[in-house]
Coordinates of C-alpha atoms and ligand atoms in Angstrom, one line a residue:
X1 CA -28.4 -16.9 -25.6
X2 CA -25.6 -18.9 -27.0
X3 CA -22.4 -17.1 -26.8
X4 CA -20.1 -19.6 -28.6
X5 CA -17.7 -16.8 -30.3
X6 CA -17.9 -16.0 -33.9
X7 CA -14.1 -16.3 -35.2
X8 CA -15.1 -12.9 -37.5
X9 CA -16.0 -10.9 -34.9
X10 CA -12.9 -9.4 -32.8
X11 CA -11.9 -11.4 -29.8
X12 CA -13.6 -9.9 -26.4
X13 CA -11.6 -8.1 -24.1
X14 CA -9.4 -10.3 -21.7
X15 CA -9.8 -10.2 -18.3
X16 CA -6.5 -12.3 -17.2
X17 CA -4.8 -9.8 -18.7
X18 CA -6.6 -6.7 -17.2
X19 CA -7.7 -5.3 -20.5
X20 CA -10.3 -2.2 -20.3
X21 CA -13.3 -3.4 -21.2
X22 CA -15.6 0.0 -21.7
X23 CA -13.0 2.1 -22.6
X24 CA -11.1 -0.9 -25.3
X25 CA -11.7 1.3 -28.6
X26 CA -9.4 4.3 -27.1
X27 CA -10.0 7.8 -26.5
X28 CA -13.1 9.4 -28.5
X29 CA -13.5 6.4 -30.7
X30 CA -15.8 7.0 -33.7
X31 CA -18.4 4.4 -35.5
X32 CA -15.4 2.8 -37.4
X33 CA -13.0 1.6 -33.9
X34 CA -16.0 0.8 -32.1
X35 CA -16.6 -1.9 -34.8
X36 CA -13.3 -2.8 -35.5
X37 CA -12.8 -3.2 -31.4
X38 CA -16.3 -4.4 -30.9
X39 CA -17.6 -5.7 -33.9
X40 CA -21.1 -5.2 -34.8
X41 CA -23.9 -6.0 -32.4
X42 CA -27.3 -6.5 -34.1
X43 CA -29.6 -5.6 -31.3
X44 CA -33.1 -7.2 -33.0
X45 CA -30.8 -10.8 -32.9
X46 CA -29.7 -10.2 -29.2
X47 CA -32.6 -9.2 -27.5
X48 CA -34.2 -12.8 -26.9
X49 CA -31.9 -13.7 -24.3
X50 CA -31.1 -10.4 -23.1
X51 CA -32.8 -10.3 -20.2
X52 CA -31.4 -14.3 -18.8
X53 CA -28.0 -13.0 -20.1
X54 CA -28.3 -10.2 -17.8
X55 CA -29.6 -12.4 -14.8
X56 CA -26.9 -14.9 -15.0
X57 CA -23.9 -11.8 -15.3
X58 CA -25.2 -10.4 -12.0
X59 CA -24.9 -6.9 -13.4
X60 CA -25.7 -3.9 -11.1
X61 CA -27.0 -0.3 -11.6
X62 CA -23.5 1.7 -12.2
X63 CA -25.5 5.1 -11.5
X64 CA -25.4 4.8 -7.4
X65 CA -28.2 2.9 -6.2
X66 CA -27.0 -0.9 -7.7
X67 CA -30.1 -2.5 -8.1
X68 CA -29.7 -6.0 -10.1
X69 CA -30.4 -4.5 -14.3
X70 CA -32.7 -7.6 -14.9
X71 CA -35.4 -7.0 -12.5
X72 CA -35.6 -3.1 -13.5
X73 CA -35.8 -4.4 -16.8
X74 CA -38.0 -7.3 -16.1
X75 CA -40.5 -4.7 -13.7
X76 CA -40.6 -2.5 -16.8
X77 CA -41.1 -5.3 -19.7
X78 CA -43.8 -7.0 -17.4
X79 CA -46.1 -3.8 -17.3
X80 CA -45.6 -3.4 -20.9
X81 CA -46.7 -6.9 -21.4
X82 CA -49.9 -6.4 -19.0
X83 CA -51.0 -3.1 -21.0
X84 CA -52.2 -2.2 -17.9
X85 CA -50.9 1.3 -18.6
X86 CA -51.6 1.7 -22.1
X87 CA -48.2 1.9 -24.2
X88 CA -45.1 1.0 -25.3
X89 CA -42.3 0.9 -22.8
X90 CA -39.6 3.6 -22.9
X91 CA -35.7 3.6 -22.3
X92 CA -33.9 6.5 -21.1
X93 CA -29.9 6.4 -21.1
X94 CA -29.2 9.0 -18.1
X95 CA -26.0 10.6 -18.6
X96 CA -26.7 13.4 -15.7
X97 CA -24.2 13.7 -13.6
X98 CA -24.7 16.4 -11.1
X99 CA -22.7 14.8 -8.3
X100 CA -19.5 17.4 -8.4
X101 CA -16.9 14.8 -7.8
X102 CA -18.3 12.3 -10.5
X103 CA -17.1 12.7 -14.0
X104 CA -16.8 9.2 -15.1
X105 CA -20.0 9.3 -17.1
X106 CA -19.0 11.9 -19.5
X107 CA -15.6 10.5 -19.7
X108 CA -17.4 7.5 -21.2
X109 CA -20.0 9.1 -22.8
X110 CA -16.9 11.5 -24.9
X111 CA -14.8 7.8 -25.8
X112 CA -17.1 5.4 -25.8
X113 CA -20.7 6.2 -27.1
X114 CA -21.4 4.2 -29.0
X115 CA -21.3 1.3 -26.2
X116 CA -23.9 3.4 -24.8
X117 CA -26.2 3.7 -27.7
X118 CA -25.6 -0.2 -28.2
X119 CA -27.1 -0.8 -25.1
X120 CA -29.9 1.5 -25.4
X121 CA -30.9 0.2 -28.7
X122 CA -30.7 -3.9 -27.1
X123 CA -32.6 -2.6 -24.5
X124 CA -35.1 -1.3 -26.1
X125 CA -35.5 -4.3 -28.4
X126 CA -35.7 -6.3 -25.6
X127 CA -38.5 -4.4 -24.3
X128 CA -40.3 -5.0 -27.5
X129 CA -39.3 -1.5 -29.7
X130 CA -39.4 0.6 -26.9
X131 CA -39.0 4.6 -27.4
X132 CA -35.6 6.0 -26.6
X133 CA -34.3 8.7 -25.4
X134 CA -30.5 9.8 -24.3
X135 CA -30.2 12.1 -21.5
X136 CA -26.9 14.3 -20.9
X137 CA -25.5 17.1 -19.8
X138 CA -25.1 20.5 -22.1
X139 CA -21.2 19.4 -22.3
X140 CA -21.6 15.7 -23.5
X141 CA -24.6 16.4 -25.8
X142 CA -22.4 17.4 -29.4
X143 CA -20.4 13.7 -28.6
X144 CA -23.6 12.2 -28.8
X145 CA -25.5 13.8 -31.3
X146 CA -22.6 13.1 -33.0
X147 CA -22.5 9.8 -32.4
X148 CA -26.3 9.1 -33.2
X149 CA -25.7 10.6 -36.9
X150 CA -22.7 8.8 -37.5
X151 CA -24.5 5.7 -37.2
X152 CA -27.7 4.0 -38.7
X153 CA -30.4 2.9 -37.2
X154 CA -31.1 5.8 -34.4
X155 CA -32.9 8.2 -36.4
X156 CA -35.9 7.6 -33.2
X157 CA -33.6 8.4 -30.4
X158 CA -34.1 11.5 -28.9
X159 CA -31.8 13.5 -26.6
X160 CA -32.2 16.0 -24.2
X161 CA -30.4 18.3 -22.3
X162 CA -29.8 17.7 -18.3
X163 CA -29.2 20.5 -15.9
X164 CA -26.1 20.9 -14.2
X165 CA -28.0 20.3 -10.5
X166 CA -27.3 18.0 -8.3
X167 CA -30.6 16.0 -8.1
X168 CA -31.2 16.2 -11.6
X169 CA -30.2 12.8 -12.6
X170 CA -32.5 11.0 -9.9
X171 CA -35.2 8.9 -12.0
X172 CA -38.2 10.5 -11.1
X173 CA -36.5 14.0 -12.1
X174 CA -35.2 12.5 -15.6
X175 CA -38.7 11.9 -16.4
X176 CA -40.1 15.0 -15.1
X177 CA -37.5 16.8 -17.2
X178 CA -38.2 14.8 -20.4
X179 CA -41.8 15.6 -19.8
X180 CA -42.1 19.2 -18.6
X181 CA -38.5 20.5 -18.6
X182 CA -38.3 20.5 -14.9
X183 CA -35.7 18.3 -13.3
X184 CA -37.3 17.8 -9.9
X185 CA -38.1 14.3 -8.3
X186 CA -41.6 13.7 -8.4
X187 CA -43.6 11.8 -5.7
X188 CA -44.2 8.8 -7.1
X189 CA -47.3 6.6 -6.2
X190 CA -46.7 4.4 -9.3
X191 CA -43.4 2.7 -9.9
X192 CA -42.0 4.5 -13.1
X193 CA -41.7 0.7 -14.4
X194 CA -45.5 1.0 -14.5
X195 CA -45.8 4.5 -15.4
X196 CA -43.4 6.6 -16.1
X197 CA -43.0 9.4 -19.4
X198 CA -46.4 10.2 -20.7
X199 CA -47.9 7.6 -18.5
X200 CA -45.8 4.9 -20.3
X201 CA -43.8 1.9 -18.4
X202 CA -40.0 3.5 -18.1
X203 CA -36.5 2.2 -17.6
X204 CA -34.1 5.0 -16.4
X205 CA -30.7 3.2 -16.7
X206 CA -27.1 5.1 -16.2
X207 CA -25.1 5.4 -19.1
X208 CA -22.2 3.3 -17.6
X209 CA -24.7 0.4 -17.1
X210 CA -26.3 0.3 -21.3
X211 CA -22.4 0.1 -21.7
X212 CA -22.3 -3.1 -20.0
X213 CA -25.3 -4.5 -21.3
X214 CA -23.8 -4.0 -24.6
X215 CA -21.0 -5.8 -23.8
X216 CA -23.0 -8.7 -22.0
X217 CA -25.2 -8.7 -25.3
X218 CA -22.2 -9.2 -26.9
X219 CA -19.6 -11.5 -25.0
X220 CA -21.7 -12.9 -22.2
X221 CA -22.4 -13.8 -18.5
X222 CA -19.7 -16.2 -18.2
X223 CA -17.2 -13.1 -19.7
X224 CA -18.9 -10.7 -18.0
X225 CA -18.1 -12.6 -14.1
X226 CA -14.3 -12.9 -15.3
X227 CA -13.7 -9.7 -14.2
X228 CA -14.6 -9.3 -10.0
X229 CA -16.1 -11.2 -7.8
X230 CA -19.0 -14.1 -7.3
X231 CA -20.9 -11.3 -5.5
X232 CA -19.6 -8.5 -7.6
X233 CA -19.3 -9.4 -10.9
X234 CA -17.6 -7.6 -13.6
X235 CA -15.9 -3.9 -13.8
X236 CA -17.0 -0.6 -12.6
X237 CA -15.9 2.7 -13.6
X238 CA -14.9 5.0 -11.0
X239 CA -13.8 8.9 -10.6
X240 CA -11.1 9.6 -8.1
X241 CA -9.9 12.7 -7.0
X242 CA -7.7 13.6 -4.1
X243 CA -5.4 16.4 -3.0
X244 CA -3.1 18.2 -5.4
X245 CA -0.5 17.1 -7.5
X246 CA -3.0 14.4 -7.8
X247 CA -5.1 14.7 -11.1
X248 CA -8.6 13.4 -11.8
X249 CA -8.6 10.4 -13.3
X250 CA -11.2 7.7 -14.7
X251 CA -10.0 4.6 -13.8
X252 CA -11.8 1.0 -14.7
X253 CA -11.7 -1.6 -11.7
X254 CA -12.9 -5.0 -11.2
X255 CA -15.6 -5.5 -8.4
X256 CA -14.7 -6.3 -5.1
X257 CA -11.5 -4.1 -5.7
X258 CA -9.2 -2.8 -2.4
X259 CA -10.0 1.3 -2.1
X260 CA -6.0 1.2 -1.8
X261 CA -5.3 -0.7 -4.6
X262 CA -7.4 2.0 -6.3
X263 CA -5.8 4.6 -4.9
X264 CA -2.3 3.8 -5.7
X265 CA -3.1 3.0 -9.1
X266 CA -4.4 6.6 -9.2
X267 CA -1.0 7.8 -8.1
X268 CA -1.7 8.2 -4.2
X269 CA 0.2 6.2 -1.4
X270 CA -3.0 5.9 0.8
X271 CA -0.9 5.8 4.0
X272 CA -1.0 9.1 4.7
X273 CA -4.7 9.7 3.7
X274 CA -6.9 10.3 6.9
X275 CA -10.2 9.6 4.9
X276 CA -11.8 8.9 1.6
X277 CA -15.0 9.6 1.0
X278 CA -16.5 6.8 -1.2
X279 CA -19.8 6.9 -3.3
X280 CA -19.7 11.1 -3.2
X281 CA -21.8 13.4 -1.4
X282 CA -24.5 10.6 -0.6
X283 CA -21.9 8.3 0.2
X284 CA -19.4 7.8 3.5
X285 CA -16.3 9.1 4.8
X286 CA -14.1 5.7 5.8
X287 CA -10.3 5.5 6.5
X288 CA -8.7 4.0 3.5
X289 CA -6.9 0.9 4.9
X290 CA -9.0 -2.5 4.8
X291 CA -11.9 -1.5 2.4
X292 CA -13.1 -2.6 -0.5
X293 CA -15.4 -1.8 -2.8
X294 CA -18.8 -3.6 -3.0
X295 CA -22.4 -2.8 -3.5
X296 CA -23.2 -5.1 -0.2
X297 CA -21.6 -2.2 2.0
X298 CA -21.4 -1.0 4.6
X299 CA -20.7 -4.3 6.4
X300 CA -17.6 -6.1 7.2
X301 CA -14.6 -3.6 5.6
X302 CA -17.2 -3.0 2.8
X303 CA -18.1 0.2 1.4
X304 CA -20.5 0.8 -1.3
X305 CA -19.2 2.5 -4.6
X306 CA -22.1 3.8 -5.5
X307 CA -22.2 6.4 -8.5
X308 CA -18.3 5.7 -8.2
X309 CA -17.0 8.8 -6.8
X310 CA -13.6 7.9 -5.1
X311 CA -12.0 11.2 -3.1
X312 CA -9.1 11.5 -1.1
X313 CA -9.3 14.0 1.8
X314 CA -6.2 16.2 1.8
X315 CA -4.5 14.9 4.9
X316 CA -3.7 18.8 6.1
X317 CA -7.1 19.3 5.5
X318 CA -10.3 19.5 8.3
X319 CA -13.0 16.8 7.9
X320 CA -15.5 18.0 9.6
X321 CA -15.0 21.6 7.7
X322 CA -14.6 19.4 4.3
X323 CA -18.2 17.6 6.0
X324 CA -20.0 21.0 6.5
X325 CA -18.8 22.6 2.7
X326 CA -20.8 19.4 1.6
X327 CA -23.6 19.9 3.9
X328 CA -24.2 23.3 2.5
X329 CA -24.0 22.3 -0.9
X330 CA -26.7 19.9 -0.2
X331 CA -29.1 21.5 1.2
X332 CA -28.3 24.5 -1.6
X333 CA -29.2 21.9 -4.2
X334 CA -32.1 20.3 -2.5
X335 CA -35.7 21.0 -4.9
X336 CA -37.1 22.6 -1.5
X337 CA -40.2 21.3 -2.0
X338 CA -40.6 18.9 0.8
X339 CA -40.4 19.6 4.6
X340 CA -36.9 17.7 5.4
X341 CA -35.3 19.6 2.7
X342 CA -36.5 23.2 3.3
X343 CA -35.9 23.0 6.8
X344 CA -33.8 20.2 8.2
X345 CA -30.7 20.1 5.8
X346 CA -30.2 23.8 5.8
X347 CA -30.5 23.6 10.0
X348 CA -28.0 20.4 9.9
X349 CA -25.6 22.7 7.9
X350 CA -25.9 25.3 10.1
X351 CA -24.9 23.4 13.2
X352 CA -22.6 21.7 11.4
X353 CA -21.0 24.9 10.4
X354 CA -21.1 26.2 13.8
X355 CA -19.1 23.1 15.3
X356 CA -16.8 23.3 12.1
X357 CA -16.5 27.0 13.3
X358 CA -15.5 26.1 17.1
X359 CA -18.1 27.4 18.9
X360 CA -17.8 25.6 22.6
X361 CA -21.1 23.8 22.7
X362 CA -21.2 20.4 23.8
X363 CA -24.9 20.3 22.8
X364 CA -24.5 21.3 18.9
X365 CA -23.9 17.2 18.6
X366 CA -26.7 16.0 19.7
X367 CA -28.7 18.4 17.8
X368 CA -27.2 17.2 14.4
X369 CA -27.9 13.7 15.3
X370 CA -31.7 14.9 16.0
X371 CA -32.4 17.0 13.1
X372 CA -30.7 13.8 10.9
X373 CA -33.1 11.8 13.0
X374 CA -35.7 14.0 12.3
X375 CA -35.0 14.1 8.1
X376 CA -33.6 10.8 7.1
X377 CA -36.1 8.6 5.2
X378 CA -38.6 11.5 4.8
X379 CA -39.0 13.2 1.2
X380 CA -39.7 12.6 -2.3
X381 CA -36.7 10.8 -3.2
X382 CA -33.7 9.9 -1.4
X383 CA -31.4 13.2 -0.5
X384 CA -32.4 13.9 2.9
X385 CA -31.6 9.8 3.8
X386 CA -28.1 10.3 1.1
X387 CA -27.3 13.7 3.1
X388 CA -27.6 12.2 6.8
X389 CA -26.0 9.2 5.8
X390 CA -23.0 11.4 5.1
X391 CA -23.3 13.5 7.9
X392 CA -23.1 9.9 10.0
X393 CA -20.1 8.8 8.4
X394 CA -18.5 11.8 9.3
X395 CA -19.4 11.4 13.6
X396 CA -17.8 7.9 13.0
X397 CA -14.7 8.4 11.3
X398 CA -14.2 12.1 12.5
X399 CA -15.6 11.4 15.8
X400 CA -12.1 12.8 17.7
X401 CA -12.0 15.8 15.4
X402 CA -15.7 16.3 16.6
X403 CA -14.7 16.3 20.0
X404 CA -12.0 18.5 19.3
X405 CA -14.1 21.3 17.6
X406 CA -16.4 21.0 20.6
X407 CA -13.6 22.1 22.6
X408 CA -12.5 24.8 19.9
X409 CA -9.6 22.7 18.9
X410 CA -9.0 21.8 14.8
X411 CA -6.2 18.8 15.4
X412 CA -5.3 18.9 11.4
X413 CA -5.4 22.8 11.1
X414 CA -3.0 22.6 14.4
X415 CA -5.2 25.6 16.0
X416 CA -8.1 27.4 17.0
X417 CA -11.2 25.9 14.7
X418 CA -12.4 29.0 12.2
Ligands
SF4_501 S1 -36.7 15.2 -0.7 FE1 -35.7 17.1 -1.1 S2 -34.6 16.8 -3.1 FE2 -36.1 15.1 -2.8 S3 -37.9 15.9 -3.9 FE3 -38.2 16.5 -1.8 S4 -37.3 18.6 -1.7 FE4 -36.6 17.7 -3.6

């Protein structure tokens, strides 16, 4: 795909100068400042060198897992190709976002969606006309059924609702949801690239991620990697949250960013902070000083972004009872219809609560580091594995205040653990 600039077109955001990139057209930009910002983006004329385009830019999955956007797209436009499973490929835009400390998709699905629907549509044209759908929560769904009418050429896309639950944005659930109207992961023995909705070869991509691909259809690789890092490319959206005054905020960073950097720029001096917990409730706790954030983590002062949930701890505040409210919630919101998630997360919240509780039992540790043992990597999809992985992040950066509980002791609450 040749990306020598068209001198009509409005110049691409610039990345010496820190401009926003998915956000550019402003707060809940219509049809008309998408284009002027944009310009137009003929999705039939991009599609042929979509898929090398994306290759080249590095782009990850913004929606927590980061897989590189060219093989999903490649798995999905190869079993379409081998009619192996009898029908046109399908692209779902998954705007869920069950995760309670995320909101950056709906942010960007309220100002900017018609980046989204640009990269649905390429996609999809890419993948040879494939069927679309756009998948959002109750809240986002007037934006985009606006957005859809006040624009031509989308008269095929359908949207459904998503249900405020945790797991309902995982891929196998988006399906299932689209299909039956029940947002549960499924146990998949075919890929969903193979078969997916009705049988057909699917491509479950996060909102954030069609918005990149739009603006990698548009501007290219090469613009795309001046924003982050070699390994990293480009700019992510992330949510951060933290301890009053602080107030949520959507902020746009380049890869490979410094959590403090982040953290100051959302108004927080992240000296005081005792922990952040990065990626949200399947992601880790990690002491702010010397990360940054990179989808190679966790290895060498790395920490994975995932979905982008950034939120500060209150430094008054108990980790490991912060730790267990999570727990609880998780195993609340699990589908309960495999073993690990009807019986070990609600029994690792339990212990969990009891230590958070300070009861003096030395052996309540070691029996939250079996049952995570005894969960992790079991399961239809990925909670149990997300949940313990959480739980361990906590021993290690908490691991004093463990040992404190243990011995009825809260060192932030200055007391008795209750
Ligand atoms: S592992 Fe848990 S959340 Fe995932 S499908 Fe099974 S019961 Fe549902």
């Amino acid at each position: 795909m040749s990306h020598a600039r068209d001198t009509s077109q409005p110049a691409p955001p610039d990345a010496a100068r820190q401009e926003p990139r998915l956000l550019a057209a402003g707060p809940d930009a219509g049809w008309d400042q998408h284009l002027d910002v944009f310009g137009p983006l003929d999705a039939d004329a991009a599609a042929p060198g979509l898929l090398d385009a994306l290759a080249a830019s590095g782009l990850t999955g913004r929606g927590g897992a980061a897989f590189e956007t060219w093989r999903k797209v490649t798995a999905t436009a190869e079993s379409g190709r081998k009619g192996l499973f009898a029908a046109r490929p399908v692209v779902i835009a998954n705007g869920a976002e069950g995760e309670p400390l995320s909101f950056k998709d709906r942010t960007l699905l309220s100002h900017a969606p018609h980046l989204v629907i640009d990269g649905l549509l390429t996609l999809a044209a890419a993948l040879g006309g494939a069927g679309t759908y756009v998948y959002a929560p109750a809240a986002g769904l007037p934006r985009v059924r606006q957005a859809l009418a006040g624009r031509p050429g989308t008269k095929r896309v359908r949207v459904v609702e998503a249900p405020d639950a945790f797991i309902s944005g995982e891929s196998s659930a988006v399906v299932n949801m689209i299909a039956t109207g029940n947002a549960v992961p499924v146990d998949q023995r075919r890929r969903l690239s193979e078969s997916g909705l009705n049988g057909r070869p699917t491509l479950v991509v996060n909102v954030e991620t069609l918005a990149q691909v739009a603006l990698i259809a548009r501007y290219g690789a090469q613009w795309f990697r001046q924003a982050g890092t070699a390994t990293d490319p480009g700019t992510r959206l992330v949510s951060v949250s933290g301890p009053a005054p602080v107030r949520d905020v959507v902020l746009e960073v380049p890869g490979g960013v410094e959590l403090s950097t982040v953290l100051k720029e959302a108004g927080m001096d992240p000296a005081p902070l005792s922990a952040v917990l990065v990626g949200g409730y399947h992601g880790r706790w990690v002491r702010p000083a010397a990360h940054v954030l990179s989808p190679e983590g966790p290895v060498g002062g790395t920490v994975r972004p995932g979905a982008g949930v950034i939120h500060a701890l209150d430094p008054h505040a108990c980790g490991i009872g912060a730790t267990a409210r999570i727990l609880t919630y998780l195993a609340n919101e699990s589908a309960r219809q495999c073993g690990p998630c009807m019986f070990g997360l609600p029994a690792m919240a339990s212990v969990l609560n009891r230590i958070a509780g300070g009861e003096r039992n030395p052996r309540l540790a070691s029996e939250l580091d079996r049952l995570g043992r005894l969960v992790s990597g079991r399961g239809a999809c990925r909670h149990p594995e997300g949940t313990t992985g959480l739980v361990s992040s906590a021993l290690e950066v908490f691991a004093a205040d463990f040992r404190a509980h243990l011995a009825g002791y809260c060192v932030p609450l200055g007391g008795v653990a209750a």
